[in-house]
XYZ file of C-alpha atoms in Angstrom:
432
model
C -112.299 51.970 248.839
C -112.872 49.920 245.834
C -116.845 50.215 246.287
C -116.819 53.841 246.338
C -114.575 54.040 243.240
C -117.150 51.695 241.363
C -119.756 53.493 242.408
C -118.031 56.789 241.614
C -117.236 55.618 237.834
C -120.749 53.711 237.239
C -121.907 57.653 238.047
C -119.754 59.142 235.724
C -121.184 56.601 233.178
C -124.512 56.904 233.693
C -124.072 60.952 233.533
C -122.200 60.691 230.411
C -125.088 58.488 228.847
C -127.451 61.284 229.611
C -125.566 64.183 228.271
C -125.260 61.786 225.271
C -128.609 60.907 224.865
C -129.495 64.634 225.528
C -126.913 65.860 222.846
C -128.848 63.449 220.200
C -132.674 65.037 221.142
C -130.951 68.481 221.187
C -128.624 68.130 217.854
C -131.698 68.357 215.730
C -133.575 71.219 217.052
C -130.192 73.260 217.336
C -129.117 72.215 213.793
C -132.582 73.318 212.229
C -132.464 76.452 214.306
C -128.732 77.495 212.705
C -130.182 76.535 209.410
C -133.082 78.849 210.145
C -131.058 81.648 211.329
C -128.542 81.587 208.130
C -131.553 81.629 205.756
C -132.542 85.003 207.644
C -129.299 86.696 207.083
C -129.309 85.548 203.541
C -132.951 86.912 203.164
C -131.462 90.406 204.881
C -128.680 90.263 202.891
C -126.311 89.947 205.688
C -123.899 87.259 203.921
C -121.422 87.739 206.652
C -123.418 86.531 209.375
C -124.977 83.875 206.875
C -121.397 82.189 206.331
C -120.664 82.110 210.155
C -123.866 80.290 210.965
C -123.829 77.882 208.286
C -120.070 76.990 209.436
C -121.508 76.430 213.161
C -124.489 74.010 211.527
C -121.780 72.029 209.622
C -120.527 70.774 213.013
C -123.387 68.767 213.396
C -123.219 67.927 209.409
C -119.872 68.160 208.224
C -120.684 66.053 204.743
C -123.334 68.244 203.926
C -122.648 69.130 200.481
C -126.255 71.576 200.538
C -124.572 73.742 203.399
C -120.687 73.706 201.657
C -122.504 74.870 198.968
C -124.792 77.865 200.270
C -121.709 78.838 201.918
C -119.666 79.625 198.468
C -123.003 81.027 197.152
C -122.771 83.757 199.903
C -119.159 84.368 199.082
C -120.307 84.861 195.419
C -123.066 87.272 196.925
C -120.323 89.120 199.182
C -118.701 89.594 196.052
C -115.531 87.517 196.919
C -115.230 85.466 193.832
C -111.953 83.457 194.747
C -113.650 82.190 197.926
C -116.624 80.790 195.697
C -114.302 79.552 193.308
C -112.111 77.603 195.664
C -115.355 76.592 197.891
C -116.684 74.959 194.857
C -113.496 73.381 193.673
C -112.872 71.971 197.596
C -116.121 70.373 197.440
C -115.810 69.103 193.743
C -112.626 67.303 194.345
C -113.997 65.746 197.889
C -116.943 64.679 196.762
C -116.743 63.655 193.173
C -118.387 66.479 191.496
C -121.911 67.014 192.715
C -124.080 68.166 189.972
C -125.710 70.839 191.713
C -122.149 72.203 192.700
C -120.669 71.593 189.320
C -123.515 73.681 187.230
C -123.371 76.338 189.980
C -119.736 76.736 189.240
C -119.929 76.000 185.577
C -122.682 78.848 185.058
C -120.574 81.174 187.036
C -117.312 80.398 184.722
C -119.963 80.715 181.272
C -121.327 83.721 182.256
C -118.193 85.465 183.027
C -116.852 84.403 180.013
C -114.045 81.794 181.198
C -115.191 79.294 179.209
C -111.859 77.353 179.065
C -112.537 77.125 182.715
C -116.053 75.826 182.348
C -114.957 72.977 179.714
C -112.313 71.588 182.135
C -114.653 71.459 184.742
C -117.304 69.626 183.026
C -115.171 67.152 181.283
C -113.598 66.449 184.386
C -117.582 65.806 186.209
C -118.540 63.916 183.137
C -115.940 61.367 183.950
C -117.950 61.026 187.361
C -121.606 61.492 185.844
C -121.385 60.257 182.168
C -125.029 60.425 181.006
C -125.993 63.370 183.047
C -127.800 65.839 180.852
C -127.365 69.009 182.875
C -123.904 68.257 182.152
C -123.915 67.205 178.698
C -126.295 70.453 177.705
C -123.768 72.703 179.010
C -120.627 71.094 177.465
C -122.963 71.371 173.943
C -123.180 74.689 174.585
C -119.176 75.287 175.296
C -118.647 72.734 172.113
C -117.832 75.832 169.272
C -116.812 78.462 171.815
C -113.449 79.640 170.628
C -110.847 82.629 171.978
C -108.983 84.649 169.948
C -105.078 84.466 169.146
C -103.831 88.070 169.359
C -102.040 88.347 166.034
C -103.177 91.064 162.955
C -101.883 90.785 159.646
C -103.182 91.746 156.119
C -103.966 88.266 155.076
C -103.153 84.957 156.700
C -103.701 81.730 154.339
C -104.979 78.526 155.106
C -103.360 76.311 157.599
C -101.376 73.100 155.994
C -98.744 70.822 157.372
C -98.810 72.813 160.789
C -98.049 76.234 159.429
C -99.633 79.172 157.481
C -98.412 81.553 155.276
C -98.848 85.345 156.693
C -98.763 88.737 154.649
C -97.726 91.912 155.960
C -97.624 95.423 154.159
C -96.798 92.791 150.881
C -94.061 90.587 152.626
C -94.602 86.882 153.424
C -93.523 85.205 156.477
C -95.014 81.998 158.034
C -96.702 81.426 161.239
C -97.035 77.709 163.365
C -100.175 76.678 164.860
C -99.888 78.495 168.071
C -99.794 81.718 166.007
C -96.089 82.469 166.801
C -94.179 84.022 163.400
C -91.505 80.972 162.612
C -90.567 83.369 159.602
C -90.818 86.896 159.808
C -92.037 88.349 156.903
C -88.828 89.138 154.463
C -89.600 87.408 151.765
C -91.134 88.033 148.678
C -93.021 85.083 148.606
C -92.976 81.854 150.449
C -95.158 78.447 151.003
C -95.869 76.404 154.068
C -93.563 73.385 155.549
C -93.057 70.287 153.962
C -95.086 67.052 154.716
C -91.854 65.979 156.399
C -91.920 69.617 158.418
C -88.342 70.211 157.473
C -88.402 72.832 154.457
C -90.071 75.761 153.288
C -90.241 77.026 149.481
C -88.847 80.501 149.260
C -88.513 83.248 147.154
C -86.782 86.211 147.975
C -84.335 88.685 145.977
C -84.750 87.150 142.720
C -84.220 83.570 143.545
C -85.865 80.783 144.872
C -84.564 78.236 147.422
C -85.470 75.979 150.258
C -85.575 77.196 154.374
C -85.994 75.261 157.528
C -88.594 76.118 159.584
C -87.018 79.115 161.133
C -86.069 80.927 157.639
C -82.935 79.830 157.353
C -81.485 78.700 153.698
C -80.643 74.973 153.882
C -81.107 74.042 149.865
C -80.354 76.305 146.782
C -80.632 75.367 143.053
C -77.941 73.497 141.170
C -75.278 75.331 139.156
C -76.694 76.576 136.293
C -80.468 75.755 136.792
C -83.053 78.621 136.717
C -85.831 78.302 139.130
C -88.528 80.615 137.764
C -91.048 79.104 140.228
C -91.262 76.622 143.079
C -93.831 74.381 145.099
C -94.433 72.945 148.108
C -92.617 69.587 148.875
C -95.283 67.090 149.349
C -93.480 63.155 150.181
C -90.497 64.975 148.604
C -91.362 66.051 145.373
C -92.095 69.844 144.633
C -93.801 71.306 141.419
C -91.194 73.434 139.653
C -90.838 75.906 136.582
C -87.888 75.761 134.785
C -86.748 77.089 131.313
C -90.576 78.194 131.049
C -91.762 74.770 131.583
C -92.999 72.791 134.678
C -92.057 69.674 136.019
C -90.971 68.126 139.556
C -88.010 68.256 141.950
C -86.670 66.928 145.382
C -85.492 68.884 148.482
C -81.901 69.245 146.793
C -83.564 70.563 143.121
C -82.399 67.367 141.691
C -85.102 67.160 138.295
C -87.316 64.477 139.238
C -89.594 64.787 136.040
C -89.254 66.211 132.520
C -89.856 69.762 132.072
C -92.558 69.826 129.335
C -95.688 70.942 130.910
C -97.287 74.176 131.152
C -98.318 73.891 134.517
C -98.145 71.220 137.675
C -99.809 70.797 141.010
C -98.652 69.531 144.138
C -99.078 65.771 144.115
C -100.309 64.477 147.217
C -100.840 60.682 147.739
C -99.927 59.881 144.123
C -102.218 62.014 142.368
C -101.894 65.549 141.132
C -102.376 67.631 137.660
C -100.655 68.835 134.926
C -101.240 71.186 132.025
C -100.486 71.101 128.318
C -101.644 73.887 126.477
C -105.128 74.771 127.997
C -105.942 71.406 129.079
C -105.470 69.500 132.383
C -104.621 65.684 132.917
C -104.276 63.996 135.798
C -100.951 62.670 136.875
C -99.623 59.906 139.623
C -96.406 60.292 141.674
C -94.467 58.594 139.123
C -95.021 61.407 136.511
C -97.330 59.115 134.585
C -100.373 60.631 133.192
C -103.715 59.083 134.091
C -106.123 60.688 131.905
C -105.376 62.666 128.660
C -105.492 66.553 128.429
C -109.063 66.752 128.721
C -110.089 68.887 131.162
C -110.889 72.777 130.902
C -109.442 73.222 134.518
C -108.470 71.262 137.878
C -109.617 73.257 141.197
C -106.774 74.050 143.205
C -106.409 75.597 146.474
C -103.997 78.545 147.552
C -100.996 76.278 147.955
C -101.701 74.646 144.666
C -103.184 71.191 145.989
C -105.891 69.855 143.920
C -106.584 66.871 145.768
C -106.331 65.867 149.417
C -108.471 62.564 149.758
C -108.078 61.082 146.210
C -110.741 63.488 144.970
C -110.599 66.471 142.685
C -112.887 68.834 140.904
C -112.029 68.659 137.028
C -114.048 71.163 134.583
C -115.569 69.335 131.670
C -118.015 70.569 129.204
C -121.293 70.658 131.650
C -119.345 72.169 134.583
C -117.293 70.810 137.444
C -117.184 67.059 138.180
C -115.846 65.048 140.913
C -113.230 62.743 140.334
C -110.735 59.785 141.814
C -107.299 59.301 141.185
C -107.995 57.470 138.239
C -110.436 59.841 136.570
C -113.625 58.063 137.408
C -116.470 60.653 137.769
C -117.880 60.696 141.126
C -121.584 62.083 141.766
C -123.812 63.847 139.376
C -121.141 66.839 138.856
C -122.455 69.395 136.517
C -121.372 72.103 139.495
C -120.685 76.004 138.464
C -117.791 75.934 140.739
C -116.685 73.644 143.366
C -113.411 74.033 146.347
C -111.143 71.353 146.789
C -111.464 68.974 149.653
C -108.950 69.531 152.721
C -109.851 66.664 154.466
C -112.283 63.444 153.802
C -115.049 65.655 155.307
C -117.476 67.427 152.700
C -116.333 69.871 150.622
C -118.501 72.686 148.897
C -120.196 72.888 145.621
C -121.781 75.674 143.595
C -125.154 74.783 142.030
C -127.823 77.718 140.559
C -125.559 80.685 142.087
C -125.743 79.034 145.617
C -123.188 77.126 147.689
C -123.677 73.582 149.396
C -121.854 70.422 149.990
C -120.930 67.097 148.674
C -119.092 64.414 150.397
C -116.748 61.818 148.856
C -119.252 59.738 147.220
C -120.591 62.671 145.402
C -123.796 62.896 147.367
C -124.897 66.371 148.289
C -125.341 66.193 152.046
C -126.308 70.034 152.362
C -128.290 71.945 149.825
C -127.206 75.064 148.080
C -127.869 78.000 150.242
C -124.697 80.042 150.914
C -123.358 82.903 149.466
C -119.846 81.647 149.782
C -118.139 78.506 151.555
C -114.988 76.518 152.405
C -114.426 72.698 153.402
C -115.002 71.415 156.361
C -112.583 70.470 158.307
C -112.928 69.026 162.036
C -116.660 69.089 161.559
C -116.884 72.809 160.861
C -117.223 74.848 157.430
C -116.781 78.540 157.077
C -120.154 80.032 155.245
C -120.708 83.364 154.166
C -124.729 84.302 154.921
C -126.037 87.331 155.091
C -122.836 89.356 154.172
C -120.997 87.850 156.808
C -119.088 84.524 157.444
C -119.181 82.114 159.920
C -118.971 78.049 160.667
C -121.909 75.542 160.220
C -121.784 72.043 161.507
C -122.003 68.724 159.039
C -125.631 69.170 160.332
C -126.344 72.469 158.846
C -126.573 73.928 162.501
C -124.490 77.676 162.326
C -122.789 77.226 165.543
C -120.093 80.408 165.237
C -122.324 83.609 164.312
C -121.616 85.070 160.846
C -119.935 87.577 162.137
C -116.505 87.862 160.117
C -115.809 89.530 157.136
C -114.083 85.989 155.900
C -113.398 83.031 157.269
C -111.051 79.696 156.367
C -111.307 75.840 157.257
C -110.278 75.005 160.924
C -107.012 72.806 161.123
C -106.227 71.397 164.645
C -108.937 73.920 166.009
C -107.505 76.800 164.646
C -108.664 78.873 161.985
C -107.836 82.091 160.270
C -110.402 84.710 160.100
C -110.776 88.409 158.972
C -112.247 91.014 161.464
C -112.695 94.389 159.531
C -109.210 94.747 157.231
C -107.493 92.675 158.941
C -106.755 88.884 159.687
C -106.305 86.969 163.360
C -106.558 83.569 164.504
C -109.530 81.680 166.275
C -108.740 78.378 168.351
C -111.761 76.453 169.481
C -111.932 75.722 173.296
C -113.270 72.290 172.851
C -110.746 70.229 170.700
C -111.726 67.284 168.839
């Protein structure tokens, strides 16, 4: 009995070895046959059967990225985009972003204007394949794509301190960086948030005051103090006009300086300017004159800043000259016009009727060639060329087409642009 059982077990083992050997021989042939059939179904556009056949082939080779990608592609050919995306994402997550599948899905996203999805995908893939040129080239193509933030106003001023003034029907309000209204346009005028983001200068119903970021009044002039103009609070100081003369107040309207000037700018990082008669001088944060009243003009932006990065453009006899906070001349000067710096990146200057760009050392880094321009910020600058406005990089490449009626500098990846007669916001899909 034991001998019979033993012989039976040996027989079963031998039979099993024979079946296994046969499977090893037959598997490649059956596998190749399935692939050939699936490819023929694809050629005949019978994608349902192609998918079924590829799935059978996967039983022989479950780790095949190529077969899984072919299944995903056939789902797309069927018009089942959800299954295509899900299949590709599943492959990417389980196989650590194979380049062939990443490029397949990224190209689909880009062709369908789903640039944010493509950027997310490529960013993840580049963590696995840092030096892959196919991935890097696609990412660069997406670097300067943008989406529109759906707002529409008569005007939107540049962003400063995470806020921007907007105007609608001649009334002023305030937007945040997401384009959301934080102060409705009920004011006759208002500025942007202070550097500490706690207050906004407002003019309404014949009086000036400070509001919070929601538009609620938080500080008013002291009794008997008649404020005729009020600027943005920067490091606790705001230019103001009282009894026809300019000086500086703090956030509670306490007078910090004498009021004897005919003009005054915001003081940023200890650098501002004041006017006496028709001449301007530089001033520090202690309200001391750094220069005499020797300048015919000091360039200011829409919020009355003359300096952001320890540089200002002042007008002297032969034109506009860049100076530092001590009044020292930087670069050659002699420009017909200039736009203040908004970051440490280049700013525009006008020479021979065309706009170019200079750096903080006064070197011309982009030769004058544009009809108009704004300052660089985040690696991009608005320029007017061929009648429209677009954006260039610091190596002078036009990367956002000049399709806008007007455009302002970027701030944290967001910029106000004008389309036709109305202003809106655009947001870069890749933020630095």
